[in-house]
Amino acid sequence: MLFRSDGGCTYLVSPSLDASAPGSTISYARWWSNDGDGGGADPLNEIFYVSISDDGGANWVSLETVGPVAQSTGGWFPVSFLVSDYVGNSTNVRVRFQACDLGTGSVAEAGIDAFRLEALECNDAPELLGDLNDDCVVDGGDLGILVSQWGESGVSGDLDGDLVVGGGEIGRASCRER
């Protein structure tokens, strides 16, 4: 989808997407040009915004802001985001692309292609020890859960089987059979 903005903002909003599975990723290729080739008195000062919502568009969270100068001369750039890094996994996720010409008259051009929603499912793989939030990776989110359970017993953060969350859990990310 290509769109052009001259004197205001142009929006492209996805339909509702089911990104309820942990590990849901949105990817696309984007084109952005505000270098003045399309004419105008204010090149390199326009902005392209990409936002995401998990409530059908009632509230939006910024995914990326392109411009005014960075990557402003066109070209396709692949982009990928883990949904849960920005909003909750839900069945009502929407993505909004917004190309704006808000300064002195000029032309801004944007394009979106290869838009995809993918979800990684861990059900067929061995359980990843340390993946406490079930997003198929062991990362800072899991560490936060581990720290919040520090000193407790009978919780998911007990990775070494000693019945209490403590120092033995640090660095124990590996696969184990379910």
PDB file of C-alpha atoms in Angstrom:
ATOM      1  CA  MET A   1       0.000   0.000   0.000  1.00  0.00           C
ATOM      2  CA  LEU A   2       1.445   3.373  -0.995  1.00  0.00           C
ATOM      3  CA  PHE A   3       0.132   6.653   0.312  1.00  0.00           C
ATOM      4  CA  ARG A   4       1.052  10.308   0.005  1.00  0.00           C
ATOM      5  CA  SER A   5       0.518  13.243   2.329  1.00  0.00           C
ATOM      6  CA  ASP A   6       0.533  16.915   1.410  1.00  0.00           C
ATOM      7  CA  GLY A   7      -0.784  19.326   4.038  1.00  0.00           C
ATOM      8  CA  GLY A   8      -1.918  17.079   6.903  1.00  0.00           C
ATOM      9  CA  CYS A   9      -1.817  13.422   7.864  1.00  0.00           C
ATOM     10  CA  THR A  10      -2.836  10.283   6.008  1.00  0.00           C
ATOM     11  CA  TYR A  11      -3.676   7.138   7.973  1.00  0.00           C
ATOM     12  CA  LEU A  12      -3.682   3.455   7.170  1.00  0.00           C
ATOM     13  CA  VAL A  13      -5.151   1.258   9.934  1.00  0.00           C
ATOM     14  CA  SER A  14      -5.173  -2.539   9.938  1.00  0.00           C
ATOM     15  CA  PRO A  15      -8.279  -4.542  10.711  1.00  0.00           C
ATOM     16  CA  SER A  16      -8.427  -6.238  14.116  1.00  0.00           C
ATOM     17  CA  LEU A  17      -5.781  -8.953  14.361  1.00  0.00           C
ATOM     18  CA  ASP A  18      -5.683 -11.993  16.637  1.00  0.00           C
ATOM     19  CA  ALA A  19      -2.317 -11.619  18.368  1.00  0.00           C
ATOM     20  CA  SER A  20      -3.401 -13.462  21.504  1.00  0.00           C
ATOM     21  CA  ALA A  21      -0.707 -16.155  21.233  1.00  0.00           C
ATOM     22  CA  PRO A  22       2.462 -15.518  23.240  1.00  0.00           C
ATOM     23  CA  GLY A  23       5.322 -14.721  20.879  1.00  0.00           C
ATOM     24  CA  SER A  24       3.073 -12.964  18.331  1.00  0.00           C
ATOM     25  CA  THR A  25       5.207 -10.850  16.017  1.00  0.00           C
ATOM     26  CA  ILE A  26       4.180  -8.166  13.541  1.00  0.00           C
ATOM     27  CA  SER A  27       6.498  -7.505  10.633  1.00  0.00           C
ATOM     28  CA  TYR A  28       6.352  -5.381   7.500  1.00  0.00           C
ATOM     29  CA  ALA A  29       8.528  -3.533   5.044  1.00  0.00           C
ATOM     30  CA  ARG A  30       8.188   0.256   4.982  1.00  0.00           C
ATOM     31  CA  TRP A  31       9.149   2.990   2.582  1.00  0.00           C
ATOM     32  CA  TRP A  32       9.428   6.601   3.730  1.00  0.00           C
ATOM     33  CA  SER A  33      10.470   9.610   1.700  1.00  0.00           C
ATOM     34  CA  ASN A  34      10.282  13.269   2.585  1.00  0.00           C
ATOM     35  CA  ASP A  35      13.382  14.394   0.702  1.00  0.00           C
ATOM     36  CA  GLY A  36      11.639  16.899  -1.531  1.00  0.00           C
ATOM     37  CA  ASP A  37      11.618  14.859  -4.763  1.00  0.00           C
ATOM     38  CA  GLY A  38       7.827  15.155  -4.747  1.00  0.00           C
ATOM     39  CA  GLY A  39       8.039  18.937  -4.490  1.00  0.00           C
ATOM     40  CA  GLY A  40       7.560  21.398  -1.710  1.00  0.00           C
ATOM     41  CA  ALA A  41       9.340  24.027   0.334  1.00  0.00           C
ATOM     42  CA  ASP A  42      10.086  22.013   3.498  1.00  0.00           C
ATOM     43  CA  PRO A  43      11.892  18.743   2.654  1.00  0.00           C
ATOM     44  CA  LEU A  44      13.326  16.459   5.369  1.00  0.00           C
ATOM     45  CA  ASN A  45      11.018  17.795   8.095  1.00  0.00           C
ATOM     46  CA  GLU A  46       8.064  15.395   7.931  1.00  0.00           C
ATOM     47  CA  ILE A  47       7.446  12.379  10.169  1.00  0.00           C
ATOM     48  CA  PHE A  48       6.095   8.851   9.718  1.00  0.00           C
ATOM     49  CA  TYR A  49       4.525   7.267  12.814  1.00  0.00           C
ATOM     50  CA  VAL A  50       3.642   3.607  13.437  1.00  0.00           C
ATOM     51  CA  SER A  51       1.458   2.737  16.441  1.00  0.00           C
ATOM     52  CA  ILE A  52      -0.153  -0.381  17.893  1.00  0.00           C
ATOM     53  CA  SER A  53      -3.308  -0.940  19.936  1.00  0.00           C
ATOM     54  CA  ASP A  54      -4.548  -3.976  21.861  1.00  0.00           C
ATOM     55  CA  ASP A  55      -8.075  -2.601  22.373  1.00  0.00           C
ATOM     56  CA  GLY A  56      -9.274  -2.122  18.802  1.00  0.00           C
ATOM     57  CA  GLY A  57      -7.847   1.385  18.452  1.00  0.00           C
ATOM     58  CA  ALA A  58      -9.216   3.071  21.572  1.00  0.00           C
ATOM     59  CA  ASN A  59      -5.636   3.603  22.829  1.00  0.00           C
ATOM     60  CA  TRP A  60      -2.386   3.640  20.853  1.00  0.00           C
ATOM     61  CA  VAL A  61       1.245   2.938  21.790  1.00  0.00           C
ATOM     62  CA  SER A  62       4.141   4.097  19.592  1.00  0.00           C
ATOM     63  CA  LEU A  63       6.032   1.356  17.737  1.00  0.00           C
ATOM     64  CA  GLU A  64       8.346   3.638  15.781  1.00  0.00           C
ATOM     65  CA  THR A  65       8.812   7.190  14.608  1.00  0.00           C
ATOM     66  CA  VAL A  66      10.674   7.661  11.330  1.00  0.00           C
ATOM     67  CA  GLY A  67      12.059  11.065  10.470  1.00  0.00           C
ATOM     68  CA  PRO A  68      12.254  13.840  10.183  1.00  0.00           C
ATOM     69  CA  VAL A  69      15.708  13.213   8.687  1.00  0.00           C
ATOM     70  CA  ALA A  70      16.538   9.565   9.461  1.00  0.00           C
ATOM     71  CA  GLN A  71      15.827   7.191   6.556  1.00  0.00           C
ATOM     72  CA  SER A  72      14.084  10.002   4.721  1.00  0.00           C
ATOM     73  CA  THR A  73      15.184   9.410   1.148  1.00  0.00           C
ATOM     74  CA  GLY A  74      13.171   6.302   0.356  1.00  0.00           C
ATOM     75  CA  GLY A  75      14.093   2.663   0.205  1.00  0.00           C
ATOM     76  CA  TRP A  76      12.451  -0.381   1.713  1.00  0.00           C
ATOM     77  CA  PHE A  77      13.302  -1.217   5.331  1.00  0.00           C
ATOM     78  CA  PRO A  78      12.158  -4.476   6.998  1.00  0.00           C
ATOM     79  CA  VAL A  79      10.739  -4.017  10.498  1.00  0.00           C
ATOM     80  CA  SER A  80       9.635  -6.577  13.109  1.00  0.00           C
ATOM     81  CA  PHE A  81       8.110  -6.187  16.597  1.00  0.00           C
ATOM     82  CA  LEU A  82       7.150  -8.613  19.353  1.00  0.00           C
ATOM     83  CA  VAL A  83       3.589  -7.526  20.203  1.00  0.00           C
ATOM     84  CA  SER A  84       3.982  -8.150  23.950  1.00  0.00           C
ATOM     85  CA  ASP A  85       6.917  -5.711  24.097  1.00  0.00           C
ATOM     86  CA  TYR A  86       4.418  -2.879  23.456  1.00  0.00           C
ATOM     87  CA  VAL A  87       0.873  -3.989  24.303  1.00  0.00           C
ATOM     88  CA  GLY A  88      -0.896  -7.031  25.687  1.00  0.00           C
ATOM     89  CA  ASN A  89      -1.519 -10.072  23.532  1.00  0.00           C
ATOM     90  CA  SER A  90      -5.160  -9.838  22.503  1.00  0.00           C
ATOM     91  CA  THR A  91      -7.619 -10.747  19.767  1.00  0.00           C
ATOM     92  CA  ASN A  92      -8.188  -7.054  19.004  1.00  0.00           C
ATOM     93  CA  VAL A  93      -4.728  -5.763  17.995  1.00  0.00           C
ATOM     94  CA  ARG A  94      -4.551  -3.061  15.329  1.00  0.00           C
ATOM     95  CA  VAL A  95      -1.597  -1.315  13.703  1.00  0.00           C
ATOM     96  CA  ARG A  96      -1.792   2.289  12.489  1.00  0.00           C
ATOM     97  CA  PHE A  97       0.551   3.906   9.958  1.00  0.00           C
ATOM     98  CA  GLN A  98       0.490   7.714   9.851  1.00  0.00           C
ATOM     99  CA  ALA A  99       2.347   9.837   7.277  1.00  0.00           C
ATOM    100  CA  CYS A 100       2.288  13.547   8.087  1.00  0.00           C
ATOM    101  CA  ASP A 101       3.121  16.769   6.291  1.00  0.00           C
ATOM    102  CA  LEU A 102       2.642  19.312   9.063  1.00  0.00           C
ATOM    103  CA  GLY A 103       5.135  22.062   8.229  1.00  0.00           C
ATOM    104  CA  THR A 104       5.427  24.345   5.231  1.00  0.00           C
ATOM    105  CA  GLY A 105       3.960  22.647   2.180  1.00  0.00           C
ATOM    106  CA  SER A 106       5.920  19.648   0.944  1.00  0.00           C
ATOM    107  CA  VAL A 107       5.174  16.091  -0.088  1.00  0.00           C
ATOM    108  CA  ALA A 108       5.755  13.028   2.087  1.00  0.00           C
ATOM    109  CA  GLU A 109       5.430   9.529   0.630  1.00  0.00           C
ATOM    110  CA  ALA A 110       5.022   6.274   2.507  1.00  0.00           C
ATOM    111  CA  GLY A 111       4.611   2.640   1.586  1.00  0.00           C
ATOM    112  CA  ILE A 112       3.829  -0.552   3.502  1.00  0.00           C
ATOM    113  CA  ASP A 113       4.346  -4.024   2.065  1.00  0.00           C
ATOM    114  CA  ALA A 114       4.685  -7.624   3.238  1.00  0.00           C
ATOM    115  CA  PHE A 115       2.633  -7.031   6.411  1.00  0.00           C
ATOM    116  CA  ARG A 116       2.508 -10.221   8.493  1.00  0.00           C
ATOM    117  CA  LEU A 117       1.358 -11.423  11.877  1.00  0.00           C
ATOM    118  CA  GLU A 118       3.103 -14.571  13.088  1.00  0.00           C
ATOM    119  CA  ALA A 119       2.987 -16.477  16.351  1.00  0.00           C
ATOM    120  CA  LEU A 120       5.653 -18.839  17.593  1.00  0.00           C
ATOM    121  CA  GLU A 121       4.209 -21.776  19.457  1.00  0.00           C
ATOM    122  CA  CYS A 122       6.388 -23.692  21.876  1.00  0.00           C
ATOM    123  CA  ASN A 123       3.977 -26.583  22.396  1.00  0.00           C
ATOM    124  CA  ASP A 124       5.856 -29.023  20.144  1.00  0.00           C
ATOM    125  CA  ALA A 125       9.305 -28.173  21.491  1.00  0.00           C
ATOM    126  CA  PRO A 126      10.828 -29.161  24.801  1.00  0.00           C
ATOM    127  CA  GLU A 127       9.939 -26.709  27.545  1.00  0.00           C
ATOM    128  CA  LEU A 128      12.449 -23.881  27.807  1.00  0.00           C
ATOM    129  CA  LEU A 129      13.586 -23.807  31.417  1.00  0.00           C
ATOM    130  CA  GLY A 130      13.511 -20.211  32.592  1.00  0.00           C
ATOM    131  CA  ASP A 131      10.749 -19.074  30.176  1.00  0.00           C
ATOM    132  CA  LEU A 132       8.438 -18.039  33.001  1.00  0.00           C
ATOM    133  CA  ASN A 133       6.119 -15.870  30.861  1.00  0.00           C
ATOM    134  CA  ASP A 134       5.742 -18.474  28.045  1.00  0.00           C
ATOM    135  CA  ASP A 135       6.896 -16.210  25.202  1.00  0.00           C
ATOM    136  CA  CYS A 136       9.386 -18.831  23.926  1.00  0.00           C
ATOM    137  CA  VAL A 137      12.480 -16.860  24.942  1.00  0.00           C
ATOM    138  CA  VAL A 138      14.356 -16.401  28.205  1.00  0.00           C
ATOM    139  CA  ASP A 139      14.854 -12.666  28.627  1.00  0.00           C
ATOM    140  CA  GLY A 140      14.373  -9.708  30.947  1.00  0.00           C
ATOM    141  CA  GLY A 141      10.657 -10.387  31.327  1.00  0.00           C
ATOM    142  CA  ASP A 142      11.446 -13.758  32.838  1.00  0.00           C
ATOM    143  CA  LEU A 143      14.114 -12.260  35.077  1.00  0.00           C
ATOM    144  CA  GLY A 144      11.531  -9.785  36.392  1.00  0.00           C
ATOM    145  CA  ILE A 145       9.220 -12.663  37.329  1.00  0.00           C
ATOM    146  CA  LEU A 146      12.110 -14.515  38.964  1.00  0.00           C
ATOM    147  CA  VAL A 147      13.080 -11.472  41.037  1.00  0.00           C
ATOM    148  CA  SER A 148       9.459 -10.880  42.085  1.00  0.00           C
ATOM    149  CA  GLN A 149       9.322 -14.475  43.391  1.00  0.00           C
ATOM    150  CA  TRP A 150      12.717 -14.329  45.169  1.00  0.00           C
ATOM    151  CA  GLY A 151      12.603 -16.172  48.500  1.00  0.00           C
ATOM    152  CA  GLU A 152       9.193 -17.764  47.815  1.00  0.00           C
ATOM    153  CA  SER A 153       8.475 -21.472  47.622  1.00  0.00           C
ATOM    154  CA  GLY A 154       6.069 -23.443  45.463  1.00  0.00           C
ATOM    155  CA  VAL A 155       6.179 -20.964  42.556  1.00  0.00           C
ATOM    156  CA  SER A 156       7.085 -21.233  38.876  1.00  0.00           C
ATOM    157  CA  GLY A 157      10.459 -19.552  39.406  1.00  0.00           C
ATOM    158  CA  ASP A 158      11.908 -22.562  41.269  1.00  0.00           C
ATOM    159  CA  LEU A 159      14.099 -23.735  38.389  1.00  0.00           C
ATOM    160  CA  ASP A 160      16.571 -25.893  40.318  1.00  0.00           C
ATOM    161  CA  GLY A 161      13.982 -27.904  42.245  1.00  0.00           C
ATOM    162  CA  ASP A 162      15.134 -26.914  45.757  1.00  0.00           C
ATOM    163  CA  LEU A 163      11.593 -25.641  46.552  1.00  0.00           C
ATOM    164  CA  VAL A 164      12.625 -21.984  46.965  1.00  0.00           C
ATOM    165  CA  VAL A 165      13.498 -19.242  44.468  1.00  0.00           C
ATOM    166  CA  GLY A 166      17.049 -18.064  45.098  1.00  0.00           C
ATOM    167  CA  GLY A 167      20.554 -17.888  43.682  1.00  0.00           C
ATOM    168  CA  GLY A 168      20.382 -21.400  42.221  1.00  0.00           C
ATOM    169  CA  GLU A 169      17.934 -20.192  39.577  1.00  0.00           C
ATOM    170  CA  ILE A 170      20.253 -17.613  38.026  1.00  0.00           C
ATOM    171  CA  GLY A 171      21.728 -18.819  34.745  1.00  0.00           C
ATOM    172  CA  ARG A 172      19.705 -22.048  34.530  1.00  0.00           C
ATOM    173  CA  ALA A 173      18.116 -21.569  31.083  1.00  0.00           C
ATOM    174  CA  SER A 174      18.012 -24.842  29.175  1.00  0.00           C
ATOM    175  CA  CYS A 175      15.559 -27.246  27.610  1.00  0.00           C
ATOM    176  CA  ARG A 176      13.870 -30.011  29.535  1.00  0.00           C
ATOM    177  CA  GLU A 177      11.283 -32.526  28.412  1.00  0.00           C
ATOM    178  CA  ARG A 178       7.705 -31.875  29.463  1.00  0.00           C
TER     179      ARG A 178
END
